[in-house]
Amino acid sequence: MMRDNKRQQFRFCATDLPALRSWQRGLRKTLRETLGIQSISSRCHTTPQTEQLEAVTLDDHIREDWRIESEPGIVIPFYLLRPLGPPKIRPLVITPHGHSRNHRHTYAGAIPNDPEVIDGERDIARQAVREGYITIAPQARAFSDNRSDKNQKNNSVSSCAEWQHRSSMFGRTLIGERVWDMMKLIDFALANEMVDPQHIMLTGNSGGGTTSLFTAAIDERVTSAAPSCYFCTFADSIGAMEHCACNYIPGILNLAEMSDIAGLIAPRPLLIVAGLHDPIFPIHAVRSSFKKLKDIYTLAGAPDKCQLYIGKGGHRYYKKPVWSFAKELFNSTTLTNINK
């Protein structure tokens, strides 16, 4: 049943550019509805309230602690990292996190001797700001202060299952809510920071890769993405083994496979990062899914803008290819193969 692609309404089968664009419009609209983004949008009619709590000056950047009320009653903490030096227009990088106990604090490099940084290069926001980019490290819904009272008392990593169950009662999904939060952060950055709207990138690992991929698929203001250790097939990853409840979208396999979702990003630059020995997003399925994605980019006239990097380790972040990709992208309109 998981592999019955004939049932998928938006399985990619376009043969020319007009058909591709029509397919993207249809799938994007339906995906917005399926994720619950249309439902969220219908209750959000004002500019989100924001508040800065503190600012810390470090050796090469300023780290500000902010809050944004992305929808009524939902407050999302985030770090804003800004390089030191004269003000100038810079690329924007947003780094959503995955299932981590220290979440945005790890990504911002705010935890001394953090084993997640040492073992998995997960200080992704700090890496980005050191490359010279304005960077936002948000906290995902269902983590930290957004956990249930029970989960906070038990010191559970997240309350993803509870959030997902509650959201589903309103025709929403936790992935959709996290995508919405990213969209509001883009609004905030464009309105308040000296960011280049032609250079907006998302990158994160695991659950952060999920948010990066879906946000880029939905919001065309995202000009590039580098999801790490997520892209695969639904059938061989979350459909084949137990994953956190936040991964599941009711009805998604009636619509499309993951390569189709990623195909909504075409022809914008996309770097898929994977681990050779990742046990929960199997590499054979990553490769087969990427082959289908490459077909979409080829039809879009941009085969060179879709790349796959396979690290030699497991389920972790691989920073070198990401920042090589970003540096060349932000300084040139032509991409070379990051594997060379």
Short mmCIF file of N, CA and C in Angstrom, two decimals, residues 49-54 64-71 73-81 95-97 102-105 108 135-147 181-182 184-185:
data_model
loop_
_atom_site.label_atom_id
_atom_site.label_comp_id
_atom_site.label_asym_id
_atom_site.label_seq_id
_atom_site.Cartn_x
_atom_site.Cartn_y
_atom_site.Cartn_z
N GLN A 49 3.44 40.31 16.98
CA GLN A 49 4.17 41.08 17.98
C GLN A 49 5.53 40.43 18.22
N THR A 50 6.55 41.25 18.37
CA THR A 50 7.90 40.75 18.65
C THR A 50 8.47 41.47 19.87
N GLU A 51 9.42 40.82 20.51
CA GLU A 51 10.08 41.40 21.68
C GLU A 51 11.52 40.91 21.75
N GLN A 52 12.45 41.83 21.96
CA GLN A 52 13.84 41.46 22.18
C GLN A 52 14.12 41.42 23.67
N LEU A 53 14.69 40.31 24.15
CA LEU A 53 14.96 40.14 25.57
C LEU A 53 16.36 40.56 25.95
N GLU A 54 17.35 40.18 25.14
CA GLU A 54 18.73 40.53 25.47
C GLU A 54 19.59 40.48 24.23
N GLU A 64 21.22 38.00 19.63
CA GLU A 64 20.06 38.59 20.28
C GLU A 64 19.00 37.53 20.54
N ASP A 65 18.36 37.61 21.70
CA ASP A 65 17.31 36.67 22.07
C ASP A 65 15.95 37.35 21.87
N TRP A 66 15.12 36.78 21.00
CA TRP A 66 13.85 37.38 20.62
C TRP A 66 12.68 36.44 20.86
N ARG A 67 11.48 37.02 20.85
CA ARG A 67 10.23 36.27 20.85
C ARG A 67 9.33 36.84 19.76
N ILE A 68 8.60 35.96 19.07
CA ILE A 68 7.62 36.39 18.08
C ILE A 68 6.32 35.62 18.31
N GLU A 69 5.21 36.34 18.33
CA GLU A 69 3.90 35.70 18.46
C GLU A 69 3.42 35.38 17.04
N SER A 70 3.75 34.21 16.58
CA SER A 70 3.53 33.88 15.17
C SER A 70 2.06 33.71 14.82
N GLU A 71 1.25 33.34 15.79
CA GLU A 71 -0.20 33.39 15.66
C GLU A 71 -0.75 33.65 17.06
N GLY A 73 -1.54 33.78 20.61
CA GLY A 73 -1.29 32.88 21.73
C GLY A 73 -0.11 31.95 21.55
N ILE A 74 0.55 31.98 20.41
CA ILE A 74 1.69 31.10 20.15
C ILE A 74 2.96 31.95 20.05
N VAL A 75 3.82 31.81 21.04
CA VAL A 75 5.05 32.60 21.09
C VAL A 75 6.24 31.70 20.78
N ILE A 76 7.02 32.10 19.80
CA ILE A 76 8.17 31.32 19.35
C ILE A 76 9.46 32.07 19.71
N PRO A 77 10.30 31.51 20.58
CA PRO A 77 11.60 32.13 20.85
C PRO A 77 12.55 31.90 19.67
N PHE A 78 13.43 32.85 19.44
CA PHE A 78 14.46 32.66 18.42
C PHE A 78 15.66 33.53 18.72
N TYR A 79 16.81 33.05 18.28
CA TYR A 79 18.03 33.85 18.31
C TYR A 79 18.20 34.53 16.96
N LEU A 80 18.60 35.78 17.02
CA LEU A 80 19.01 36.51 15.82
C LEU A 80 20.50 36.77 15.94
N LEU A 81 21.26 36.23 15.00
CA LEU A 81 22.72 36.37 15.00
C LEU A 81 23.12 37.29 13.86
N THR A 95 17.79 28.51 10.47
CA THR A 95 18.28 27.17 10.80
C THR A 95 17.34 26.45 11.78
N PRO A 96 16.23 25.91 11.31
CA PRO A 96 15.34 25.16 12.19
C PRO A 96 16.01 23.89 12.71
N HIS A 97 15.72 23.56 13.96
CA HIS A 97 16.37 22.40 14.59
C HIS A 97 15.48 21.16 14.55
N ASN A 102 18.65 20.67 23.60
CA ASN A 102 19.06 22.07 23.71
C ASN A 102 18.70 22.90 22.48
N HIS A 103 18.03 22.28 21.52
CA HIS A 103 17.43 22.90 20.33
C HIS A 103 18.16 24.15 19.84
N ARG A 104 17.52 25.32 19.89
CA ARG A 104 18.10 26.53 19.30
C ARG A 104 19.39 26.95 19.99
N HIS A 105 19.55 26.58 21.25
CA HIS A 105 20.77 26.95 21.97
C HIS A 105 21.99 26.24 21.37
N ALA A 108 22.76 27.84 17.96
CA ALA A 108 23.38 29.16 18.08
C ALA A 108 24.76 29.11 18.73
N THR A 135 21.50 35.50 10.59
CA THR A 135 21.01 34.15 10.85
C THR A 135 19.95 34.14 11.94
N ILE A 136 18.93 33.34 11.73
CA ILE A 136 17.88 33.15 12.73
C ILE A 136 17.86 31.68 13.13
N ALA A 137 17.95 31.45 14.45
CA ALA A 137 17.88 30.09 15.00
C ALA A 137 16.60 30.00 15.83
N PRO A 138 15.52 29.50 15.25
CA PRO A 138 14.23 29.47 15.95
C PRO A 138 14.06 28.21 16.80
N GLN A 139 13.20 28.33 17.77
CA GLN A 139 12.79 27.16 18.54
C GLN A 139 11.54 26.58 17.90
N ALA A 140 11.53 25.29 17.68
CA ALA A 140 10.37 24.64 17.06
C ALA A 140 9.22 24.52 18.04
N ARG A 141 8.02 24.58 17.51
CA ARG A 141 6.85 24.32 18.35
C ARG A 141 6.98 22.94 18.99
N ALA A 142 6.47 22.83 20.21
CA ALA A 142 6.45 21.59 20.99
C ALA A 142 7.74 21.34 21.74
N PHE A 143 8.67 22.30 21.72
CA PHE A 143 9.92 22.17 22.46
C PHE A 143 10.01 23.24 23.55
N SER A 144 10.84 22.97 24.56
CA SER A 144 11.15 23.92 25.63
C SER A 144 9.87 24.44 26.30
N ASP A 145 9.67 25.75 26.32
CA ASP A 145 8.51 26.32 27.00
C ASP A 145 7.20 25.94 26.34
N ASN A 146 7.24 25.46 25.10
CA ASN A 146 6.02 25.05 24.41
C ASN A 146 5.66 23.59 24.67
N ARG A 147 6.42 22.92 25.52
CA ARG A 147 6.05 21.57 25.93
C ARG A 147 4.86 21.63 26.90
N ASP A 181 5.59 29.26 11.09
CA ASP A 181 6.52 30.02 11.93
C ASP A 181 7.72 30.52 11.12
N MET A 182 8.23 29.68 10.23
CA MET A 182 9.35 30.11 9.37
C MET A 182 8.92 31.27 8.47
N LYS A 184 6.68 33.52 9.09
CA LYS A 184 6.57 34.74 9.89
C LYS A 184 7.96 35.29 10.23
N LEU A 185 8.93 34.42 10.42
CA LEU A 185 10.30 34.87 10.67
C LEU A 185 10.89 35.52 9.43
#
